Each structure stands twice: as structure tokens, then as C-alpha cells.
Amino acid sequence: MHCQIVGGGLLGLTSAWFLRKLGYEVSLYETDEEVSLGTSFANGGMLHASEANPWNHPGIFWQALKMLGKEDSALLIRPYAVAGMLPWIFSFFINSSVSRFKKNLEKNARLAQFSIKVLKDEFLPLGLDFDCRQVGTLKIYSNSSALAIACSLADEASPMGIRHTTLNRSELLALEPSLEDAKGELVGGIHYPDDISGDAYSFCKALSRVCVESGIDIRLNSPVDEILVRDGKFGGLRVNNETVSGDVCVLAAGCGSKALAKPLGIKVPLEPVKGYSITVDAKEWRLKPRMPIIDESRHAAVCPLGSRLRIAGTAEFAGFNADMVTARIDNLSDVCEALFPFTKNIARDSDVSPWFGYRPMTSDGVGIIGGTDLQGLFLNTGHGHLGWTMAPGSGKLIADIISDNPTVISKTDYLLSRF
């Protein structure tokens, strides 16, 4: 049976890998000249079950109103983008009720923990070089009341299997000495030991080579123009004005999945959420962070990737606007300088690599994995800021769903039909 994958990022490549392991003939189609040049290219670098909470948490409506139009806000909604996404926005805020948020958090936590286990069991033994670190994630706080609230939420997540340790300031600095110069504004933190980090782009490049060696046909510079229907079911793809027959298809094209499914009458509730990052050369730093650090007050994270440091954060609802907004990049440079004062102006050097990508976000904050109304057409997309976290597990889950194998976690939680 021939399975066609649309998208050569994290979700597409992991889906292809597991389908090939199950014996499928697999072809993967990627628009760009390389894999992982889209949303997977320069993300935050963290696989963290500790951050499984959807963005539409209780109270987000009032926070979003306060941030409307503010360039330095963590969540920025461009007024011109609102009209085209009103149904999505309405659903986004409906899903911020306490009961819905908790259910969606549980779904994400299950998938995230499963995904991290899949990474350890299936991908790490392959020896892929992607600057992987298994030292956990550190959340830091500059306000005692914020830390107390965070500790309470962390305790609530413990029954979901998300382990954590609360740290006072001295314990925090002992665990992460690179924060010594910023200790004056820190009161403590929370360490999540089971989180992992690594360079998603390097992972994809390495995995693509292994995929080719296993017999997967990866076709670059191959934009998919149309999904074909034959006898009422999936029949193939139109690629570069050429028809390519297939039996099964996985749409893993990020935000592009929505446009490809639309002509078939399949509504995929995705919107692009623009995320930014900068990558800094930290090779000569006198103090380098040893683990990813999430600054809750600044809604940003820093993640060591070999000799580099990735600083990522902010969410911008601006449709597919392709402007590299200087203010958003400056926000990330400010984060770097605040946490590591000795780097003054380093984060603004010409060597710094700025980037943005369109995170495919569902209105309930949970990814879409499973079939559609068209027989043979499946989705693996919509994981938003958790794309790297969810990719290994989602790839295995979609392969098991397609092959009708038993699944380790519930497959019904992630179906498109829930919308």
C-alpha cells in the first residue's frame, strides 16, 4: 500500500518513519529545497510535557484585551487579522473555560509524555545528532505570588505524571549557575526533570537521511497543488502539475493543511500563530546555561543547543503576514540581556539569526491526529507551540491509526470530528 505524506517537517517525517516501519511504501512531498525549513526550522528547541497547557487558559480573554495592539506584549492580536478568524477566536475563548481547559490539558499531557517516551525508545537509539539534552526544563519566577500559583498548578499536574521539584533561589542557582548575575530579581523556580531539548532542524535533517536509507521516497521542491478523489475516496495527489496515485495520505503540512483540505469540504480549524526566535552564538560566553530556562514573567524561553542559544517566545495573530517585526525580535534580545547581563549587546550583534514561523494552532489547543470524512485521508497537524514536543508520539499514533493497530493512548481525543 502506497502512503503519501504532505509536509517535510517534524510531523511529516516522524509519520513517514513509522509508516515505513509498518511496511508501507512511503513517499513524502516537501515544497522547499530542504526538509524542515518551515515551522520546524528554528523553534524553541524544547520537548516539554511541563508546558502541555493550551494557551487559551482561564482568564485569557481579559489578558488578550489588555494586550491588543501592544507591540511588546507576549500575545499580540493584529486588528486586521481578526475578521478572517472570528469563528476560530470565538471557539478559542469558549475553550478557555475551567472545565474545557482542564480536559484539553489532560489530552496534551498524555500525548506529550507518550511522545517523549517514543523519542527515547525509537529515535535516540538511531544515533541522530541534534544536540539532545536530557536534563529537564527550569521555570524561573521573579514574584513570590506567581511562584506560589505556579507551584499549585504544578501540584495539580502531578497526577498526570508530570514530575517537578520546587526550588528556592539558592537551590535554583545551584542547579543553573548561569543565572548568577540575574539572581537579584529571582525568587525561585520549578524544575521539570523529564523534559528534553534538542535542535528540531538538525533532528529532521538526520531523520530524513535515515528515512531515505529505509526506502522512503522524499521529494523536495514538490509543492502539492491538489488532493485527488477517486470513487469517493482518496486517490492521489497533484504535485507540480503531475498526477501521482496513492492509497493513503497524511496531511502534515502545518497551516497549509487547511487550504489543501478546504476544496474537499473538509474544515480544519487551524490558524497561523506567528512565533519568533533568535539564535545566538554562545561559544565564548563565560557562563552558559546547562538546561532550557522558561521565564514566565517575560513569556519567553532560552534553550542551549550545542554552542548556540535559542531564545524564543511571543505569539502574534497576524494571518500569514511575512514581516519580520523588529520590536518582536528586540523583545527576545531583551530577555537574553535580562537573564544574562554579561551579554549586553551580544544579542543584537550581526551574528544573531532572527526567525519567525507560523505555528498551526487549533482553537482548543489540542492537535489533530486521525482520519477525515474522505476515506484514506488523514491529518497530523495543529499542535501549535507543542509541535516538537508532540511530533514523535503523533507520528507513531497516526501510523497505528492508519494500520488499525492498538494504540497506547486514546486515539479519539485528537480526532477532527471533535470540532
mmCIF file of N, CA and C in Angstrom, residues 223-301:
data_model
loop_
_atom_site.group_PDB
_atom_site.id
_atom_site.type_symbol
_atom_site.label_atom_id
_atom_site.label_comp_id
_atom_site.label_asym_id
_atom_site.label_seq_id
_atom_site.Cartn_x
_atom_site.Cartn_y
_atom_site.Cartn_z
ATOM 1 N N PRO A 223 5.756 21.008 -4.412
ATOM 2 C CA PRO A 223 4.521 21.507 -3.793
ATOM 3 C C PRO A 223 3.308 20.721 -4.249
ATOM 4 N N VAL A 224 2.452 20.379 -3.294
ATOM 5 C CA VAL A 224 1.215 19.665 -3.603
ATOM 6 C C VAL A 224 0.138 20.688 -3.951
ATOM 7 N N ASP A 225 -0.420 20.563 -5.155
ATOM 8 C CA ASP A 225 -1.420 21.516 -5.623
ATOM 9 C C ASP A 225 -2.843 21.096 -5.277
ATOM 10 N N GLU A 226 -3.073 19.777 -5.190
ATOM 11 C CA GLU A 226 -4.442 19.300 -5.041
ATOM 12 C C GLU A 226 -4.456 17.873 -4.501
ATOM 13 N N ILE A 227 -5.469 17.594 -3.689
ATOM 14 C CA ILE A 227 -5.732 16.225 -3.246
ATOM 15 C C ILE A 227 -6.798 15.636 -4.160
ATOM 16 N N LEU A 228 -6.519 14.473 -4.719
ATOM 17 C CA LEU A 228 -7.410 13.872 -5.712
ATOM 18 C C LEU A 228 -8.356 12.860 -5.080
ATOM 19 N N VAL A 229 -9.575 12.833 -5.602
ATOM 20 C CA VAL A 229 -10.599 11.901 -5.120
ATOM 21 C C VAL A 229 -10.986 10.968 -6.258
ATOM 22 N N ARG A 230 -11.010 9.676 -5.959
ATOM 23 C CA ARG A 230 -11.424 8.680 -6.941
ATOM 24 C C ARG A 230 -12.386 7.702 -6.287
ATOM 25 N N ASP A 231 -13.539 7.528 -6.923
ATOM 26 C CA ASP A 231 -14.559 6.599 -6.412
ATOM 27 C C ASP A 231 -14.930 6.923 -4.963
ATOM 28 N N GLY A 232 -14.970 8.213 -4.634
ATOM 29 C CA GLY A 232 -15.405 8.643 -3.315
ATOM 30 C C GLY A 232 -14.389 8.488 -2.212
ATOM 31 N N LYS A 233 -13.126 8.210 -2.566
ATOM 32 C CA LYS A 233 -12.082 8.102 -1.548
ATOM 33 C C LYS A 233 -10.775 8.703 -2.078
ATOM 34 N N PHE A 234 -9.801 8.822 -1.203
ATOM 35 C CA PHE A 234 -8.522 9.409 -1.606
ATOM 36 C C PHE A 234 -7.915 8.607 -2.753
ATOM 37 N N GLY A 235 -7.415 9.348 -3.756
ATOM 38 C CA GLY A 235 -6.870 8.659 -4.919
ATOM 39 C C GLY A 235 -5.475 9.081 -5.319
ATOM 40 N N GLY A 236 -4.937 10.117 -4.696
ATOM 41 C CA GLY A 236 -3.593 10.557 -5.049
ATOM 42 C C GLY A 236 -3.441 12.055 -4.912
ATOM 43 N N LEU A 237 -2.348 12.570 -5.448
ATOM 44 C CA LEU A 237 -2.024 13.985 -5.323
ATOM 45 C C LEU A 237 -1.672 14.577 -6.680
ATOM 46 N N ARG A 238 -1.919 15.858 -6.783
ATOM 47 C CA ARG A 238 -1.444 16.614 -7.936
ATOM 48 C C ARG A 238 -0.216 17.377 -7.457
ATOM 49 N N VAL A 239 0.968 17.005 -7.961
ATOM 50 C CA VAL A 239 2.237 17.568 -7.498
ATOM 51 C C VAL A 239 2.977 18.165 -8.686
ATOM 52 N N ASN A 240 3.254 19.455 -8.615
ATOM 53 C CA ASN A 240 3.937 20.119 -9.730
ATOM 54 C C ASN A 240 3.249 19.834 -11.062
ATOM 55 N N ASN A 241 1.915 19.916 -11.030
ATOM 56 C CA ASN A 241 1.102 19.686 -12.240
ATOM 57 C C ASN A 241 1.203 18.264 -12.778
ATOM 58 N N GLU A 242 1.597 17.347 -11.917
ATOM 59 C CA GLU A 242 1.681 15.940 -12.304
ATOM 60 C C GLU A 242 0.841 15.103 -11.341
ATOM 61 N N THR A 243 0.110 14.126 -11.856
ATOM 62 C CA THR A 243 -0.723 13.270 -11.017
ATOM 63 C C THR A 243 0.090 12.097 -10.492
ATOM 64 N N VAL A 244 0.043 11.914 -9.160
ATOM 65 C CA VAL A 244 0.748 10.808 -8.517
ATOM 66 C C VAL A 244 -0.278 10.012 -7.716
ATOM 67 N N SER A 245 -0.512 8.777 -8.101
ATOM 68 C CA SER A 245 -1.519 7.942 -7.439
ATOM 69 C C SER A 245 -1.045 7.481 -6.071
ATOM 70 N N GLY A 246 -2.001 7.280 -5.161
ATOM 71 C CA GLY A 246 -1.691 6.784 -3.831
ATOM 72 C C GLY A 246 -2.913 6.167 -3.189
ATOM 73 N N ASP A 247 -2.702 5.426 -2.107
ATOM 74 C CA ASP A 247 -3.802 4.750 -1.419
ATOM 75 C C ASP A 247 -4.226 5.473 -0.145
ATOM 76 N N VAL A 248 -3.236 6.065 0.530
ATOM 77 C CA VAL A 248 -3.467 6.735 1.804
ATOM 78 C C VAL A 248 -2.643 8.013 1.826
ATOM 79 N N CYS A 249 -3.153 9.042 2.482
ATOM 80 C CA CYS A 249 -2.415 10.304 2.570
ATOM 81 C C CYS A 249 -2.468 10.844 3.993
ATOM 82 N N VAL A 250 -1.339 11.375 4.457
ATOM 83 C CA VAL A 250 -1.286 12.094 5.729
ATOM 84 C C VAL A 250 -0.955 13.547 5.441
ATOM 85 N N LEU A 251 -1.889 14.428 5.766
ATOM 86 C CA LEU A 251 -1.648 15.865 5.649
ATOM 87 C C LEU A 251 -0.910 16.325 6.905
ATOM 88 N N ALA A 252 0.368 16.644 6.739
ATOM 89 C CA ALA A 252 1.195 17.117 7.849
ATOM 90 C C ALA A 252 1.912 18.384 7.403
ATOM 91 N N ALA A 253 1.164 19.246 6.750
ATOM 92 C CA ALA A 253 1.727 20.449 6.136
ATOM 93 C C ALA A 253 1.523 21.688 6.992
ATOM 94 N N GLY A 254 1.386 21.521 8.301
ATOM 95 C CA GLY A 254 1.199 22.668 9.172
ATOM 96 C C GLY A 254 -0.039 23.455 8.793
ATOM 97 N N CYS A 255 0.107 24.773 8.758
ATOM 98 C CA CYS A 255 -1.035 25.635 8.414
ATOM 99 C C CYS A 255 -1.521 25.395 6.997
ATOM 100 N N GLY A 256 -0.656 24.883 6.119
ATOM 101 C CA GLY A 256 -1.049 24.600 4.747
ATOM 102 C C GLY A 256 -2.042 23.466 4.625
ATOM 103 N N SER A 257 -2.186 22.673 5.661
ATOM 104 C CA SER A 257 -3.137 21.558 5.632
ATOM 105 C C SER A 257 -4.569 22.062 5.469
ATOM 106 N N LYS A 258 -4.859 23.198 6.039
ATOM 107 C CA LYS A 258 -6.213 23.762 5.985
ATOM 108 C C LYS A 258 -6.621 24.072 4.553
ATOM 109 N N ALA A 259 -5.733 24.732 3.801
ATOM 110 C CA ALA A 259 -6.047 25.116 2.423
ATOM 111 C C ALA A 259 -6.181 23.900 1.520
ATOM 112 N N LEU A 260 -5.380 22.870 1.737
ATOM 113 C CA LEU A 260 -5.454 21.677 0.902
ATOM 114 C C LEU A 260 -6.740 20.891 1.149
ATOM 115 N N ALA A 261 -7.215 20.912 2.379
ATOM 116 C CA ALA A 261 -8.425 20.150 2.719
ATOM 117 C C ALA A 261 -9.704 20.900 2.333
ATOM 118 N N LYS A 262 -9.627 22.218 2.251
ATOM 119 C CA LYS A 262 -10.828 23.027 2.035
ATOM 120 C C LYS A 262 -11.597 22.682 0.757
ATOM 121 N N PRO A 263 -10.950 22.490 -0.405
ATOM 122 C CA PRO A 263 -11.714 22.160 -1.621
ATOM 123 C C PRO A 263 -12.486 20.848 -1.526
ATOM 124 N N LEU A 264 -12.127 20.004 -0.569
ATOM 125 C CA LEU A 264 -12.810 18.726 -0.372
ATOM 126 C C LEU A 264 -14.012 18.869 0.558
ATOM 127 N N GLY A 265 -14.242 20.084 1.051
ATOM 128 C CA GLY A 265 -15.322 20.299 2.005
ATOM 129 C C GLY A 265 -14.946 19.925 3.420
ATOM 130 N N ILE A 266 -13.659 19.730 3.655
ATOM 131 C CA ILE A 266 -13.176 19.362 4.989
ATOM 132 C C ILE A 266 -12.649 20.614 5.673
ATOM 133 N N LYS A 267 -13.294 20.998 6.766
ATOM 134 C CA LYS A 267 -12.902 22.193 7.501
ATOM 135 C C LYS A 267 -11.917 21.829 8.616
ATOM 136 N N VAL A 268 -10.735 22.379 8.523
ATOM 137 C CA VAL A 268 -9.700 22.146 9.533
ATOM 138 C C VAL A 268 -9.538 23.444 10.323
ATOM 139 N N PRO A 269 -9.909 23.465 11.605
ATOM 140 C CA PRO A 269 -9.922 24.717 12.374
ATOM 141 C C PRO A 269 -8.528 25.137 12.832
ATOM 142 N N LEU A 270 -7.713 25.544 11.873
ATOM 143 C CA LEU A 270 -6.349 25.986 12.154
ATOM 144 C C LEU A 270 -6.205 27.465 11.838
ATOM 145 N N GLU A 271 -5.393 28.139 12.626
ATOM 146 C CA GLU A 271 -4.979 29.498 12.314
ATOM 147 C C GLU A 271 -3.475 29.601 12.557
ATOM 148 N N PRO A 272 -2.779 30.387 11.728
ATOM 149 C CA PRO A 272 -1.337 30.566 11.945
ATOM 150 C C PRO A 272 -1.070 31.512 13.104
ATOM 151 N N VAL A 273 -0.253 31.078 14.035
ATOM 152 C CA VAL A 273 0.173 31.939 15.134
ATOM 153 C C VAL A 273 1.679 32.146 14.974
ATOM 154 N N LYS A 274 2.043 33.362 14.717
ATOM 155 C CA LYS A 274 3.422 33.694 14.368
ATOM 156 C C LYS A 274 4.294 33.689 15.625
ATOM 157 N N GLY A 275 5.308 32.834 15.610
ATOM 158 C CA GLY A 275 6.242 32.769 16.725
ATOM 159 C C GLY A 275 7.631 33.196 16.273
ATOM 160 N N TYR A 276 8.366 33.865 17.143
ATOM 161 C CA TYR A 276 9.687 34.393 16.804
ATOM 162 C C TYR A 276 10.780 33.702 17.617
ATOM 163 N N SER A 277 11.986 33.711 17.069
ATOM 164 C CA SER A 277 13.154 33.265 17.827
ATOM 165 C C SER A 277 14.394 33.991 17.323
ATOM 166 N N ILE A 278 15.416 34.021 18.175
ATOM 167 C CA ILE A 278 16.753 34.417 17.729
ATOM 168 C C ILE A 278 17.707 33.324 18.185
ATOM 169 N N THR A 279 18.747 33.114 17.411
ATOM 170 C CA THR A 279 19.771 32.134 17.763
ATOM 171 C C THR A 279 21.091 32.869 17.918
ATOM 172 N N VAL A 280 21.705 32.705 19.079
ATOM 173 C CA VAL A 280 22.905 33.449 19.446
ATOM 174 C C VAL A 280 24.083 32.491 19.600
ATOM 175 N N ASP A 281 25.222 32.899 19.099
ATOM 176 C CA ASP A 281 26.452 32.119 19.292
ATOM 177 C C ASP A 281 26.945 32.338 20.722
ATOM 178 N N ALA A 282 26.894 31.276 21.536
ATOM 179 C CA ALA A 282 27.292 31.389 22.946
ATOM 180 C C ALA A 282 28.616 30.689 23.226
ATOM 181 N N LYS A 283 29.359 30.401 22.179
ATOM 182 C CA LYS A 283 30.588 29.619 22.330
ATOM 183 C C LYS A 283 31.594 30.276 23.271
ATOM 184 N N GLU A 284 31.671 31.606 23.248
ATOM 185 C CA GLU A 284 32.669 32.318 24.053
ATOM 186 C C GLU A 284 32.116 32.842 25.375
ATOM 187 N N TRP A 285 30.878 32.522 25.697
ATOM 188 C CA TRP A 285 30.295 33.014 26.939
ATOM 189 C C TRP A 285 31.041 32.432 28.137
ATOM 190 N N ARG A 286 31.227 33.239 29.158
ATOM 191 C CA ARG A 286 31.885 32.742 30.368
ATOM 192 C C ARG A 286 30.962 31.841 31.184
ATOM 193 N N LEU A 287 29.664 32.043 31.056
ATOM 194 C CA LEU A 287 28.676 31.179 31.709
ATOM 195 C C LEU A 287 27.627 30.795 30.676
ATOM 196 N N LYS A 288 27.422 29.501 30.507
ATOM 197 C CA LYS A 288 26.423 29.037 29.547
ATOM 198 C C LYS A 288 25.336 28.267 30.288
ATOM 199 N N PRO A 289 24.083 28.490 29.954
ATOM 200 C CA PRO A 289 23.032 27.694 30.598
ATOM 201 C C PRO A 289 23.179 26.221 30.255
ATOM 202 N N ARG A 290 22.928 25.387 31.227
ATOM 203 C CA ARG A 290 23.060 23.948 31.004
ATOM 204 C C ARG A 290 21.736 23.287 30.653
ATOM 205 N N MET A 291 20.644 24.026 30.805
ATOM 206 C CA MET A 291 19.331 23.480 30.504
ATOM 207 C C MET A 291 18.411 24.577 29.985
ATOM 208 N N PRO A 292 17.303 24.220 29.350
ATOM 209 C CA PRO A 292 16.333 25.231 28.926
ATOM 210 C C PRO A 292 15.751 25.967 30.132
ATOM 211 N N ILE A 293 15.581 27.263 29.963
ATOM 212 C CA ILE A 293 15.041 28.115 31.026
ATOM 213 C C ILE A 293 13.824 28.855 30.478
ATOM 214 N N ILE A 294 12.714 28.725 31.165
ATOM 215 C CA ILE A 294 11.496 29.433 30.782
ATOM 216 C C ILE A 294 11.253 30.550 31.782
ATOM 217 N N ASP A 295 11.240 31.782 31.285
ATOM 218 C CA ASP A 295 10.976 32.949 32.120
ATOM 219 C C ASP A 295 9.484 33.254 32.018
ATOM 220 N N GLU A 296 8.744 32.866 33.029
ATOM 221 C CA GLU A 296 7.290 33.006 32.989
ATOM 222 C C GLU A 296 6.848 34.465 32.919
ATOM 223 N N SER A 297 7.572 35.359 33.565
ATOM 224 C CA SER A 297 7.151 36.763 33.578
ATOM 225 C C SER A 297 7.320 37.412 32.208
ATOM 226 N N ARG A 298 8.284 36.932 31.431
ATOM 227 C CA ARG A 298 8.531 37.511 30.106
ATOM 228 C C ARG A 298 7.940 36.658 28.982
ATOM 229 N N HIS A 299 7.330 35.532 29.347
ATOM 230 C CA HIS A 299 6.694 34.642 28.367
ATOM 231 C C HIS A 299 7.668 34.262 27.246
ATOM 232 N N ALA A 300 8.887 33.927 27.645
ATOM 233 C CA ALA A 300 9.911 33.553 26.673
ATOM 234 C C ALA A 300 10.807 32.480 27.280
ATOM 235 N N ALA A 301 11.577 31.825 26.422
ATOM 236 C CA ALA A 301 12.447 30.738 26.882
ATOM 237 C C ALA A 301 13.798 30.833 26.201
#
